[in-house]
Each structure stands twice: as C-alpha cells, then as structure tokens.
Amino acid sequence: MTNATRIDGKAKAAELSAVISAETEKLLQEHNLKPGLAVVIVGEDPASQVYVRNKKRMAEACGFHSEQHTLAGNANQDEVLKLIADLNDDTAIHGILVQLPLPGHLDEHAITQSILPSKDVDGFHYINIGKLTAGDTADAFVPCTPAGCMLMIEDHLGSDLSGKNAVVIGRSNIVGKPMASLLLAANATVTITHSRTNDLPGVVAAADIVVAAVGRPNMVKGNWIKPGAVVIDVGINRIDVEVDGETKSKLTGDVDYDAVSKIAAAVTPVPGGVGPMTIIMLMSNTLRSAKLSLATGVSIGSS
Ligand code: GUN
C-alpha cells in the first residue's frame, strides 16, 4: 500500500499569509486602514498562552495592528465584559477573540455573545452560527479551525463534495458542529459522531472524509479507515514518550498517523497540519472584517 500524501498545513498557511499581507498593504495604501485584532486572555493557562502568542506573532507578520489584553485569572465577569464593550467601540479593532477555555467562575457563554457579531472573528456569536447553519457561509464569520480544515479538504477533493461521506468525530461548538455545517454546505453526506456513538470504527469505515476532533491521542486507527479517504486531524495532545530512557513531552494528534497514512489518500500531520491553518483563518477573518467596515461603515451583523 502506498503512503498517503502528507497535507502540509504549514506550507499552505505560509502561502495564504503572503496573500493576506499583500492585501493588508493594499488596504493601507488605498484606504489608510490597518486590520486590527484584539486577543483577550484571562489567567495563565500555559497552552492558551502559547496559542495567543502565536496569534499575535502572525497578526504582526501580516501587517495588522495587534493587541493582547491579559487579565488576571481571578478577573470577574464585569471586568471581562467591560473590556469587550470597550473593544466593541474601538474603531481600530476589527476582530476580537477571547481565548478559551476561560476560568470556571466566568460565564463563557455571556462573554462570547457580548462580542459584536461584526467583530466576532472566531465565529462563536449566535448570529454567525445561525448564518453558517442556514448555509449562508459566504456572509458568516466561520470558526477558524473548521474553515482551515475545509480549505485542505477542498484542495484534495474540490469544492463540491456531492456523493462523499464525511464523518466528523466530536460535537464541540468550536469544531465538530461548524465542521459538519461546512461539509453539508459543500454537499457532503455528513455524520457527526461522539462519545455515545455505537461502533465508531464501523461508522468511520464508510467515510471518504474523516475529521477527528476529540482530544484523545492516536484514537483513530489505521484499520478504521476506508482506503483512499482524506483524514484531517484536529487533535493537539501532549503526551509523554520515552526517548533513550528519558521521558519527553511530545505533541500528537487524535489520529494514529503512521498507521492511517498507509491506508488513506491524504492525512494532516500534528504538528504542521490544522494548527497553522487555524491561525491563518483568524487573520483572513480579521482582514475581511476590516474590509467590511470600510464598505458598509457598520460591519455585518451589527445593524
Ligand atoms: N481555544 C481553542 N481553540 C480556540 C479557538 O478557535 N478560539 C478561541 N477563542 N479559543 C480557542
């Protein structure tokens, strides 16, 4: 059996970054407008700090105005809501992202819903979820991870997925559900599976497209996969491995990459697959928001 194509998310993200940087420069030259991204982080979760740092670096690399707002882990609900209200009113800011998860004492739902839909570059506001679910993908801000996955799927299978079976493993609001909406909008026949699904390997066996987003290291095995399937691994799991008698920490996905790549047509690696695409889609959404603010004076969803 031949080895699958390794879908290089890092290289694709670099290509997109060059396009976004060029468009940003044009926006600045022609309209004196710089896309502005504000990232809010509450507390000191180490993984979140890494993600936020990477987002800030990429925003700067694209030529954006970039702000990071770090609140103490014991910040209260009103402080977070006040910060978001200020960012909603700030004309230099076109995209607001509150890094999740938030500390348990905060109401995550109320916080994400307080971001103006027109600045909701994460696509978590109900207005944007509603547009996406209604199939109005062109007008919604689509959550960044599924948007990035979709671009990689389209690269391999084209934009019309008629007749293809897609299986999404995981039903989160951030990945699983919006991923299913995007696949459905592209005419795939979609199954969402989760921890209560019977015979997951049997369901996955029928899939031409598999998107794994569960957070369980190496869960998806080679013998689950239909020969020739496209497999997208959203998992980012830190595991301990023994190297020369020493314990080292390593990132691994939800997919058993080596085994799956013997059967599938194409697989994303971890790291270097979905992760870089997620960040670049955030930049793409922020650039789009800036352009929309120019076109309409008010941005989408805020009327
Ligand atoms: N935490 C993990 N993924 C995400 C994401 O896409 N957006 C935000 N805001 N937080 C996250």
PDB file of C-alpha atoms and ligand atoms in Angstrom:
ATOM      1  CA  MET A   1       0.000   0.000   0.000  1.00  0.00           C
ATOM      2  CA  THR A   2       1.340   3.433  -0.896  1.00  0.00           C
ATOM      3  CA  ASN A   3       1.851   6.125   1.657  1.00  0.00           C
ATOM      4  CA  ALA A   4      -0.722   8.908   1.863  1.00  0.00           C
ATOM      5  CA  THR A   5       0.017  12.491   0.878  1.00  0.00           C
ATOM      6  CA  ARG A   6       1.057  14.450   3.959  1.00  0.00           C
ATOM      7  CA  ILE A   7      -1.149  17.550   3.863  1.00  0.00           C
ATOM      8  CA  ASP A   8       1.225  20.382   4.661  1.00  0.00           C
ATOM      9  CA  GLY A   9      -0.840  22.932   6.585  1.00  0.00           C
ATOM     10  CA  LYS A  10       2.233  24.940   7.436  1.00  0.00           C
ATOM     11  CA  ALA A  11       3.130  25.469   3.766  1.00  0.00           C
ATOM     12  CA  LYS A  12      -0.460  26.297   2.809  1.00  0.00           C
ATOM     13  CA  ALA A  13      -0.736  28.753   5.696  1.00  0.00           C
ATOM     14  CA  ALA A  14       2.501  30.415   4.552  1.00  0.00           C
ATOM     15  CA  GLU A  15       1.065  30.849   1.029  1.00  0.00           C
ATOM     16  CA  LEU A  16      -2.126  32.366   2.449  1.00  0.00           C
ATOM     17  CA  SER A  17      -0.132  34.600   4.758  1.00  0.00           C
ATOM     18  CA  ALA A  18       1.658  36.107   1.742  1.00  0.00           C
ATOM     19  CA  VAL A  19      -1.706  36.854   0.104  1.00  0.00           C
ATOM     20  CA  ILE A  20      -3.138  38.356   3.308  1.00  0.00           C
ATOM     21  CA  SER A  21      -0.014  40.509   3.838  1.00  0.00           C
ATOM     22  CA  ALA A  22      -0.249  41.846   0.276  1.00  0.00           C
ATOM     23  CA  GLU A  23      -3.957  42.656   0.678  1.00  0.00           C
ATOM     24  CA  THR A  24      -3.280  44.317   4.019  1.00  0.00           C
ATOM     25  CA  GLU A  25      -0.628  46.521   2.428  1.00  0.00           C
ATOM     26  CA  LYS A  26      -3.085  47.441  -0.338  1.00  0.00           C
ATOM     27  CA  LEU A  27      -5.786  48.324   2.208  1.00  0.00           C
ATOM     28  CA  LEU A  28      -3.321  50.571   3.988  1.00  0.00           C
ATOM     29  CA  GLN A  29      -2.146  52.272   0.782  1.00  0.00           C
ATOM     30  CA  GLU A  30      -5.590  52.759  -0.722  1.00  0.00           C
ATOM     31  CA  HIS A  31      -7.726  53.430   2.348  1.00  0.00           C
ATOM     32  CA  ASN A  32      -5.283  54.155   5.161  1.00  0.00           C
ATOM     33  CA  LEU A  33      -6.862  51.250   7.047  1.00  0.00           C
ATOM     34  CA  LYS A  34      -4.982  48.634   9.047  1.00  0.00           C
ATOM     35  CA  PRO A  35      -6.839  45.496  10.189  1.00  0.00           C
ATOM     36  CA  GLY A  36      -6.870  45.422  13.997  1.00  0.00           C
ATOM     37  CA  LEU A  37      -7.040  42.232  16.060  1.00  0.00           C
ATOM     38  CA  ALA A  38      -7.534  42.182  19.849  1.00  0.00           C
ATOM     39  CA  VAL A  39      -6.881  38.931  21.677  1.00  0.00           C
ATOM     40  CA  VAL A  40      -8.120  38.604  25.256  1.00  0.00           C
ATOM     41  CA  ILE A  41      -6.671  36.027  27.609  1.00  0.00           C
ATOM     42  CA  VAL A  42      -7.798  35.503  31.189  1.00  0.00           C
ATOM     43  CA  GLY A  43      -5.440  33.680  33.532  1.00  0.00           C
ATOM     44  CA  GLU A  44      -2.254  31.791  32.867  1.00  0.00           C
ATOM     45  CA  ASP A  45      -3.140  28.511  31.198  1.00  0.00           C
ATOM     46  CA  PRO A  46       0.216  27.614  29.550  1.00  0.00           C
ATOM     47  CA  ALA A  47      -1.279  26.119  26.371  1.00  0.00           C
ATOM     48  CA  SER A  48      -3.526  29.190  25.898  1.00  0.00           C
ATOM     49  CA  GLN A  49      -0.529  31.477  26.354  1.00  0.00           C
ATOM     50  CA  VAL A  50       1.309  29.679  23.536  1.00  0.00           C
ATOM     51  CA  TYR A  51      -1.726  29.890  21.224  1.00  0.00           C
ATOM     52  CA  VAL A  52      -2.233  33.597  21.960  1.00  0.00           C
ATOM     53  CA  ARG A  53       1.446  34.374  21.396  1.00  0.00           C
ATOM     54  CA  ASN A  54       1.323  32.592  18.031  1.00  0.00           C
ATOM     55  CA  LYS A  55      -1.786  34.541  17.010  1.00  0.00           C
ATOM     56  CA  LYS A  56      -0.160  37.843  17.945  1.00  0.00           C
ATOM     57  CA  ARG A  57       3.012  36.995  16.021  1.00  0.00           C
ATOM     58  CA  MET A  58       1.079  36.066  12.903  1.00  0.00           C
ATOM     59  CA  ALA A  59      -1.067  39.219  13.112  1.00  0.00           C
ATOM     60  CA  GLU A  60       2.098  41.305  13.227  1.00  0.00           C
ATOM     61  CA  ALA A  61       3.655  39.308  10.367  1.00  0.00           C
ATOM     62  CA  CYS A  62       0.564  40.081   8.242  1.00  0.00           C
ATOM     63  CA  GLY A  63       0.948  43.812   8.966  1.00  0.00           C
ATOM     64  CA  PHE A  64      -2.054  44.079  11.307  1.00  0.00           C
ATOM     65  CA  HIS A  65      -2.484  46.250  14.342  1.00  0.00           C
ATOM     66  CA  SER A  66      -2.396  43.670  17.122  1.00  0.00           C
ATOM     67  CA  GLU A  67      -3.341  43.970  20.788  1.00  0.00           C
ATOM     68  CA  GLN A  68      -3.159  41.446  23.574  1.00  0.00           C
ATOM     69  CA  HIS A  69      -5.213  42.035  26.720  1.00  0.00           C
ATOM     70  CA  THR A  70      -4.191  39.842  29.611  1.00  0.00           C
ATOM     71  CA  LEU A  71      -6.497  39.755  32.625  1.00  0.00           C
ATOM     72  CA  ALA A  72      -5.681  38.075  35.930  1.00  0.00           C
ATOM     73  CA  GLY A  73      -7.091  34.592  36.476  1.00  0.00           C
ATOM     74  CA  ASN A  74      -9.406  35.986  39.179  1.00  0.00           C
ATOM     75  CA  ALA A  75     -10.832  38.778  36.973  1.00  0.00           C
ATOM     76  CA  ASN A  76     -14.589  38.978  37.432  1.00  0.00           C
ATOM     77  CA  GLN A  77     -17.334  38.800  34.809  1.00  0.00           C
ATOM     78  CA  ASP A  78     -17.899  42.584  34.779  1.00  0.00           C
ATOM     79  CA  GLU A  79     -14.231  43.314  34.122  1.00  0.00           C
ATOM     80  CA  VAL A  80     -14.177  40.989  31.120  1.00  0.00           C
ATOM     81  CA  LEU A  81     -17.481  42.371  29.788  1.00  0.00           C
ATOM     82  CA  LYS A  82     -16.239  45.959  30.227  1.00  0.00           C
ATOM     83  CA  LEU A  83     -13.071  45.181  28.247  1.00  0.00           C
ATOM     84  CA  ILE A  84     -15.114  43.649  25.436  1.00  0.00           C
ATOM     85  CA  ALA A  85     -17.502  46.623  25.406  1.00  0.00           C
ATOM     86  CA  ASP A  86     -14.505  48.943  25.008  1.00  0.00           C
ATOM     87  CA  LEU A  87     -13.094  46.819  22.182  1.00  0.00           C
ATOM     88  CA  ASN A  88     -16.519  46.716  20.507  1.00  0.00           C
ATOM     89  CA  ASP A  89     -16.446  50.548  20.482  1.00  0.00           C
ATOM     90  CA  ASP A  90     -12.842  50.832  19.315  1.00  0.00           C
ATOM     91  CA  THR A  91     -12.725  51.678  15.589  1.00  0.00           C
ATOM     92  CA  ALA A  92      -9.095  50.496  15.335  1.00  0.00           C
ATOM     93  CA  ILE A  93     -10.234  46.961  16.223  1.00  0.00           C
ATOM     94  CA  HIS A  94     -11.945  44.784  13.609  1.00  0.00           C
ATOM     95  CA  GLY A  95     -11.601  41.405  15.272  1.00  0.00           C
ATOM     96  CA  ILE A  96     -11.987  40.361  18.927  1.00  0.00           C
ATOM     97  CA  LEU A  97     -11.045  36.922  20.174  1.00  0.00           C
ATOM     98  CA  VAL A  98     -11.408  35.709  23.751  1.00  0.00           C
ATOM     99  CA  GLN A  99      -9.147  32.711  24.187  1.00  0.00           C
ATOM    100  CA  LEU A 100     -10.998  29.658  25.539  1.00  0.00           C
ATOM    101  CA  PRO A 101     -11.233  27.924  27.910  1.00  0.00           C
ATOM    102  CA  LEU A 102     -11.978  30.653  30.441  1.00  0.00           C
ATOM    103  CA  PRO A 103     -11.540  30.118  34.203  1.00  0.00           C
ATOM    104  CA  GLY A 104     -14.529  28.232  35.611  1.00  0.00           C
ATOM    105  CA  HIS A 105     -16.016  31.165  37.592  1.00  0.00           C
ATOM    106  CA  LEU A 106     -16.670  33.122  34.360  1.00  0.00           C
ATOM    107  CA  ASP A 107     -19.766  32.754  32.185  1.00  0.00           C
ATOM    108  CA  GLU A 108     -18.162  31.818  28.868  1.00  0.00           C
ATOM    109  CA  HIS A 109     -21.439  31.955  27.021  1.00  0.00           C
ATOM    110  CA  ALA A 110     -22.290  35.527  28.112  1.00  0.00           C
ATOM    111  CA  ILE A 111     -18.761  36.655  27.283  1.00  0.00           C
ATOM    112  CA  THR A 112     -18.588  35.223  23.756  1.00  0.00           C
ATOM    113  CA  GLN A 113     -22.096  36.519  22.998  1.00  0.00           C
ATOM    114  CA  SER A 114     -21.126  40.055  24.106  1.00  0.00           C
ATOM    115  CA  ILE A 115     -18.698  40.426  21.183  1.00  0.00           C
ATOM    116  CA  LEU A 116     -20.292  42.339  18.288  1.00  0.00           C
ATOM    117  CA  PRO A 117     -21.157  39.849  15.523  1.00  0.00           C
ATOM    118  CA  SER A 118     -19.298  42.133  13.112  1.00  0.00           C
ATOM    119  CA  LYS A 119     -16.086  41.728  15.144  1.00  0.00           C
ATOM    120  CA  ASP A 120     -16.616  38.057  16.025  1.00  0.00           C
ATOM    121  CA  VAL A 121     -13.686  36.672  14.038  1.00  0.00           C
ATOM    122  CA  ASP A 122     -13.937  33.386  15.982  1.00  0.00           C
ATOM    123  CA  GLY A 123     -17.450  32.834  14.607  1.00  0.00           C
ATOM    124  CA  PHE A 124     -18.874  31.983  18.041  1.00  0.00           C
ATOM    125  CA  HIS A 125     -21.721  34.542  18.114  1.00  0.00           C
ATOM    126  CA  TYR A 126     -25.191  33.104  17.507  1.00  0.00           C
ATOM    127  CA  ILE A 127     -25.662  35.443  14.527  1.00  0.00           C
ATOM    128  CA  ASN A 128     -22.646  33.886  12.840  1.00  0.00           C
ATOM    129  CA  ILE A 129     -23.543  30.351  13.927  1.00  0.00           C
ATOM    130  CA  GLY A 130     -27.049  30.936  12.549  1.00  0.00           C
ATOM    131  CA  LYS A 131     -25.763  32.141   9.177  1.00  0.00           C
ATOM    132  CA  LEU A 132     -23.410  29.182   8.891  1.00  0.00           C
ATOM    133  CA  THR A 133     -26.073  26.681   9.908  1.00  0.00           C
ATOM    134  CA  ALA A 134     -28.503  28.216   7.412  1.00  0.00           C
ATOM    135  CA  GLY A 135     -25.919  27.590   4.688  1.00  0.00           C
ATOM    136  CA  ASP A 136     -25.053  31.289   4.317  1.00  0.00           C
ATOM    137  CA  THR A 137     -21.356  30.514   4.575  1.00  0.00           C
ATOM    138  CA  ALA A 138     -20.309  33.485   2.442  1.00  0.00           C
ATOM    139  CA  ASP A 139     -21.801  36.002   4.886  1.00  0.00           C
ATOM    140  CA  ALA A 140     -20.851  34.362   8.200  1.00  0.00           C
ATOM    141  CA  PHE A 141     -17.646  34.551  10.142  1.00  0.00           C
ATOM    142  CA  VAL A 142     -16.809  30.854  10.136  1.00  0.00           C
ATOM    143  CA  PRO A 143     -14.886  29.397  13.117  1.00  0.00           C
ATOM    144  CA  CYS A 144     -11.208  29.287  12.188  1.00  0.00           C
ATOM    145  CA  THR A 145     -10.350  25.617  12.739  1.00  0.00           C
ATOM    146  CA  PRO A 146     -13.151  24.145  10.603  1.00  0.00           C
ATOM    147  CA  ALA A 147     -12.616  26.861   7.970  1.00  0.00           C
ATOM    148  CA  GLY A 148      -8.951  25.811   7.723  1.00  0.00           C
ATOM    149  CA  CYS A 149      -9.879  22.107   7.591  1.00  0.00           C
ATOM    150  CA  MET A 150     -12.309  22.820   4.774  1.00  0.00           C
ATOM    151  CA  LEU A 151      -9.642  24.507   2.648  1.00  0.00           C
ATOM    152  CA  MET A 152      -7.414  21.460   2.999  1.00  0.00           C
ATOM    153  CA  ILE A 153     -10.286  19.102   2.121  1.00  0.00           C
ATOM    154  CA  GLU A 154     -11.136  21.202  -0.949  1.00  0.00           C
ATOM    155  CA  ASP A 155      -7.512  21.076  -2.096  1.00  0.00           C
ATOM    156  CA  HIS A 156      -7.808  17.307  -2.344  1.00  0.00           C
ATOM    157  CA  LEU A 157     -11.404  16.753  -3.334  1.00  0.00           C
ATOM    158  CA  GLY A 158     -12.588  20.001  -4.907  1.00  0.00           C
ATOM    159  CA  SER A 159     -15.294  22.310  -3.578  1.00  0.00           C
ATOM    160  CA  ASP A 160     -18.255  20.082  -4.462  1.00  0.00           C
ATOM    161  CA  LEU A 161     -18.383  17.058  -2.157  1.00  0.00           C
ATOM    162  CA  SER A 162     -21.536  15.551  -3.714  1.00  0.00           C
ATOM    163  CA  GLY A 163     -21.687  11.823  -3.118  1.00  0.00           C
ATOM    164  CA  LYS A 164     -18.938  11.848  -0.482  1.00  0.00           C
ATOM    165  CA  ASN A 165     -19.496  10.506   3.017  1.00  0.00           C
ATOM    166  CA  ALA A 166     -17.952  12.689   5.715  1.00  0.00           C
ATOM    167  CA  VAL A 167     -17.626  11.591   9.328  1.00  0.00           C
ATOM    168  CA  VAL A 168     -16.862  14.207  11.980  1.00  0.00           C
ATOM    169  CA  ILE A 169     -15.637  12.757  15.268  1.00  0.00           C
ATOM    170  CA  GLY A 170     -16.526  15.195  18.061  1.00  0.00           C
ATOM    171  CA  ARG A 171     -19.515  17.517  18.523  1.00  0.00           C
ATOM    172  CA  SER A 172     -17.950  20.643  20.015  1.00  0.00           C
ATOM    173  CA  ASN A 173     -19.272  24.098  19.204  1.00  0.00           C
ATOM    174  CA  ILE A 174     -15.770  25.214  18.162  1.00  0.00           C
ATOM    175  CA  VAL A 175     -15.005  22.402  15.704  1.00  0.00           C
ATOM    176  CA  GLY A 176     -17.420  19.476  15.311  1.00  0.00           C
ATOM    177  CA  LYS A 177     -20.714  21.284  14.717  1.00  0.00           C
ATOM    178  CA  PRO A 178     -19.413  24.069  12.426  1.00  0.00           C
ATOM    179  CA  MET A 179     -17.310  21.497  10.549  1.00  0.00           C
ATOM    180  CA  ALA A 180     -20.451  19.484   9.868  1.00  0.00           C
ATOM    181  CA  SER A 181     -22.256  22.620   8.618  1.00  0.00           C
ATOM    182  CA  LEU A 182     -19.430  23.428   6.204  1.00  0.00           C
ATOM    183  CA  LEU A 183     -19.282  19.866   4.856  1.00  0.00           C
ATOM    184  CA  LEU A 184     -23.048  19.857   4.424  1.00  0.00           C
ATOM    185  CA  ALA A 185     -22.941  23.198   2.592  1.00  0.00           C
ATOM    186  CA  ALA A 186     -20.433  21.574   0.208  1.00  0.00           C
ATOM    187  CA  ASN A 187     -22.971  18.755  -0.465  1.00  0.00           C
ATOM    188  CA  ALA A 188     -21.254  16.003   1.552  1.00  0.00           C
ATOM    189  CA  THR A 189     -23.372  13.428   3.375  1.00  0.00           C
ATOM    190  CA  VAL A 190     -22.404  14.143   6.967  1.00  0.00           C
ATOM    191  CA  THR A 191     -22.400  12.055  10.143  1.00  0.00           C
ATOM    192  CA  ILE A 192     -21.417  13.619  13.473  1.00  0.00           C
ATOM    193  CA  THR A 193     -20.143  11.076  15.980  1.00  0.00           C
ATOM    194  CA  HIS A 194     -19.279  11.480  19.660  1.00  0.00           C
ATOM    195  CA  SER A 195     -18.584   9.605  22.863  1.00  0.00           C
ATOM    196  CA  ARG A 196     -22.058   7.978  22.859  1.00  0.00           C
ATOM    197  CA  THR A 197     -21.819   6.698  19.276  1.00  0.00           C
ATOM    198  CA  ASN A 198     -22.050   2.918  18.842  1.00  0.00           C
ATOM    199  CA  ASP A 199     -19.391   1.181  16.753  1.00  0.00           C
ATOM    200  CA  LEU A 200     -17.319   4.239  15.864  1.00  0.00           C
ATOM    201  CA  PRO A 201     -14.838   2.207  13.775  1.00  0.00           C
ATOM    202  CA  GLY A 202     -17.764   0.837  11.752  1.00  0.00           C
ATOM    203  CA  VAL A 203     -19.102   4.348  11.099  1.00  0.00           C
ATOM    204  CA  VAL A 204     -15.661   5.705  10.155  1.00  0.00           C
ATOM    205  CA  ALA A 205     -15.144   2.762   7.762  1.00  0.00           C
ATOM    206  CA  ALA A 206     -17.736   4.267   5.376  1.00  0.00           C
ATOM    207  CA  ALA A 207     -16.118   7.716   5.319  1.00  0.00           C
ATOM    208  CA  ASP A 208     -14.419   9.328   2.330  1.00  0.00           C
ATOM    209  CA  ILE A 209     -13.577  12.249   4.619  1.00  0.00           C
ATOM    210  CA  VAL A 210     -12.751  11.907   8.323  1.00  0.00           C
ATOM    211  CA  VAL A 211     -12.318  14.895  10.633  1.00  0.00           C
ATOM    212  CA  ALA A 212     -11.120  13.888  14.098  1.00  0.00           C
ATOM    213  CA  ALA A 213     -11.627  16.473  16.848  1.00  0.00           C
ATOM    214  CA  VAL A 214     -11.921  14.656  20.157  1.00  0.00           C
ATOM    215  CA  GLY A 215      -8.703  15.299  22.076  1.00  0.00           C
ATOM    216  CA  ARG A 216      -7.752  11.631  22.525  1.00  0.00           C
ATOM    217  CA  PRO A 217      -4.211  10.813  21.403  1.00  0.00           C
ATOM    218  CA  ASN A 218      -3.929   8.370  18.470  1.00  0.00           C
ATOM    219  CA  MET A 219      -7.527   7.216  18.845  1.00  0.00           C
ATOM    220  CA  VAL A 220      -8.302   6.801  15.132  1.00  0.00           C
ATOM    221  CA  LYS A 221      -6.613   3.602  13.966  1.00  0.00           C
ATOM    222  CA  GLY A 222      -5.373   2.590  10.540  1.00  0.00           C
ATOM    223  CA  ASN A 223      -7.813  -0.303  10.269  1.00  0.00           C
ATOM    224  CA  TRP A 224     -10.793   2.065  10.755  1.00  0.00           C
ATOM    225  CA  ILE A 225     -10.036   3.944   7.549  1.00  0.00           C
ATOM    226  CA  LYS A 226     -11.539   3.361   4.105  1.00  0.00           C
ATOM    227  CA  PRO A 227      -8.728   3.072   1.531  1.00  0.00           C
ATOM    228  CA  GLY A 228      -8.297   6.406  -0.234  1.00  0.00           C
ATOM    229  CA  ALA A 229     -10.004   8.546   2.439  1.00  0.00           C
ATOM    230  CA  VAL A 230      -8.903  12.090   3.305  1.00  0.00           C
ATOM    231  CA  VAL A 231      -8.180  12.332   7.046  1.00  0.00           C
ATOM    232  CA  ILE A 232      -7.985  15.638   8.909  1.00  0.00           C
ATOM    233  CA  ASP A 233      -6.563  15.542  12.434  1.00  0.00           C
ATOM    234  CA  VAL A 234      -7.645  18.448  14.637  1.00  0.00           C
ATOM    235  CA  GLY A 235      -6.290  16.954  17.882  1.00  0.00           C
ATOM    236  CA  ILE A 236      -3.397  18.593  19.697  1.00  0.00           C
ATOM    237  CA  ASN A 237      -2.491  16.307  22.605  1.00  0.00           C
ATOM    238  CA  ARG A 238       0.621  16.492  24.717  1.00  0.00           C
ATOM    239  CA  ILE A 239       1.884  13.039  25.667  1.00  0.00           C
ATOM    240  CA  ASP A 240       4.957  11.694  27.435  1.00  0.00           C
ATOM    241  CA  VAL A 241       7.271   9.442  25.423  1.00  0.00           C
ATOM    242  CA  GLU A 242      10.411   7.560  26.458  1.00  0.00           C
ATOM    243  CA  VAL A 243      13.484   8.564  24.431  1.00  0.00           C
ATOM    244  CA  ASP A 244      16.776   6.854  25.414  1.00  0.00           C
ATOM    245  CA  GLY A 245      15.434   6.168  28.897  1.00  0.00           C
ATOM    246  CA  GLU A 246      14.303   9.784  29.361  1.00  0.00           C
ATOM    247  CA  THR A 247      10.695  10.965  29.495  1.00  0.00           C
ATOM    248  CA  LYS A 248       9.992  13.692  26.951  1.00  0.00           C
ATOM    249  CA  SER A 249       6.843  15.594  26.099  1.00  0.00           C
ATOM    250  CA  LYS A 250       5.569  15.371  22.512  1.00  0.00           C
ATOM    251  CA  LEU A 251       2.576  16.699  20.561  1.00  0.00           C
ATOM    252  CA  THR A 252       0.361  14.128  18.927  1.00  0.00           C
ATOM    253  CA  GLY A 253      -2.992  14.205  17.173  1.00  0.00           C
ATOM    254  CA  ASP A 254      -6.189  12.174  17.524  1.00  0.00           C
ATOM    255  CA  VAL A 255      -5.122  10.026  14.560  1.00  0.00           C
ATOM    256  CA  ASP A 256      -2.538   7.243  14.529  1.00  0.00           C
ATOM    257  CA  TYR A 257      -0.659   8.990  11.729  1.00  0.00           C
ATOM    258  CA  ASP A 258       1.756   6.220  10.729  1.00  0.00           C
ATOM    259  CA  ALA A 259      -0.900   3.518  10.505  1.00  0.00           C
ATOM    260  CA  VAL A 260      -3.518   5.757   8.836  1.00  0.00           C
ATOM    261  CA  SER A 261      -1.071   7.068   6.251  1.00  0.00           C
ATOM    262  CA  LYS A 262      -0.659   3.507   4.933  1.00  0.00           C
ATOM    263  CA  ILE A 263      -4.366   3.365   4.032  1.00  0.00           C
ATOM    264  CA  ALA A 264      -5.633   6.923   3.428  1.00  0.00           C
ATOM    265  CA  ALA A 265      -5.058   9.092   0.342  1.00  0.00           C
ATOM    266  CA  ALA A 266      -4.106  12.138   2.394  1.00  0.00           C
ATOM    267  CA  VAL A 267      -3.593  12.899   6.099  1.00  0.00           C
ATOM    268  CA  THR A 268      -2.723  16.026   8.077  1.00  0.00           C
ATOM    269  CA  PRO A 269       0.240  15.725  10.442  1.00  0.00           C
ATOM    270  CA  VAL A 270       0.367  17.051  14.029  1.00  0.00           C
ATOM    271  CA  PRO A 271       2.061  19.454  14.368  1.00  0.00           C
ATOM    272  CA  GLY A 272       2.128  21.229  10.994  1.00  0.00           C
ATOM    273  CA  GLY A 273      -1.373  20.389   9.744  1.00  0.00           C
ATOM    274  CA  VAL A 274      -4.530  22.028  11.083  1.00  0.00           C
ATOM    275  CA  GLY A 275      -2.799  24.271  13.681  1.00  0.00           C
ATOM    276  CA  PRO A 276      -1.176  26.760  11.275  1.00  0.00           C
ATOM    277  CA  MET A 277      -4.349  26.829   9.171  1.00  0.00           C
ATOM    278  CA  THR A 278      -6.433  27.818  12.214  1.00  0.00           C
ATOM    279  CA  ILE A 279      -4.228  30.826  12.861  1.00  0.00           C
ATOM    280  CA  ILE A 280      -4.210  31.976   9.247  1.00  0.00           C
ATOM    281  CA  MET A 281      -8.016  31.743   9.042  1.00  0.00           C
ATOM    282  CA  LEU A 282      -8.182  34.088  12.018  1.00  0.00           C
ATOM    283  CA  MET A 283      -6.115  36.563  10.002  1.00  0.00           C
ATOM    284  CA  SER A 284      -8.341  36.030   6.988  1.00  0.00           C
ATOM    285  CA  ASN A 285     -11.477  36.723   9.061  1.00  0.00           C
ATOM    286  CA  THR A 286      -9.904  39.854  10.568  1.00  0.00           C
ATOM    287  CA  LEU A 287      -8.883  41.204   7.155  1.00  0.00           C
ATOM    288  CA  ARG A 288     -12.404  40.541   5.893  1.00  0.00           C
ATOM    289  CA  SER A 289     -13.909  42.340   8.872  1.00  0.00           C
ATOM    290  CA  ALA A 290     -11.692  45.369   8.206  1.00  0.00           C
ATOM    291  CA  LYS A 291     -12.745  45.427   4.540  1.00  0.00           C
ATOM    292  CA  LEU A 292     -16.419  45.135   5.517  1.00  0.00           C
ATOM    293  CA  SER A 293     -16.113  48.045   7.943  1.00  0.00           C
ATOM    294  CA  LEU A 294     -14.912  50.103   5.007  1.00  0.00           C
ATOM    295  CA  ALA A 295     -17.655  49.008   2.642  1.00  0.00           C
ATOM    296  CA  THR A 296     -20.571  49.496   4.976  1.00  0.00           C
ATOM    297  CA  GLY A 297     -19.467  51.906   7.667  1.00  0.00           C
ATOM    298  CA  VAL A 298     -21.065  49.402  10.020  1.00  0.00           C
ATOM    299  CA  SER A 299     -19.987  45.800   9.732  1.00  0.00           C
ATOM    300  CA  ILE A 300     -22.099  42.718   9.198  1.00  0.00           C
ATOM    301  CA  GLY A 301     -24.460  41.686  11.938  1.00  0.00           C
ATOM    302  CA  SER A 302     -24.298  44.906  13.920  1.00  0.00           C
ATOM    303  CA  SER A 303     -27.383  46.574  12.451  1.00  0.00           C
TER     304      SER A 303
HETATM  305  N1  GUN B   1      -9.368  27.607  22.269  1.00  0.00           N
HETATM  306  C1  GUN B   1      -9.123  26.545  21.468  1.00  0.00           C
HETATM  307  N2  GUN B   1      -9.456  26.821  20.181  1.00  0.00           N
HETATM  308  C2  GUN B   1      -9.919  28.082  20.178  1.00  0.00           C
HETATM  309  C3  GUN B   1     -10.420  28.934  19.146  1.00  0.00           C
HETATM  310  O1  GUN B   1     -10.505  28.583  17.966  1.00  0.00           O
HETATM  311  N3  GUN B   1     -10.801  30.172  19.551  1.00  0.00           N
HETATM  312  C4  GUN B   1     -10.727  30.574  20.849  1.00  0.00           C
HETATM  313  N4  GUN B   1     -11.149  31.791  21.134  1.00  0.00           N
HETATM  314  N5  GUN B   1     -10.280  29.805  21.824  1.00  0.00           N
HETATM  315  C5  GUN B   1      -9.872  28.570  21.486  1.00  0.00           C
END
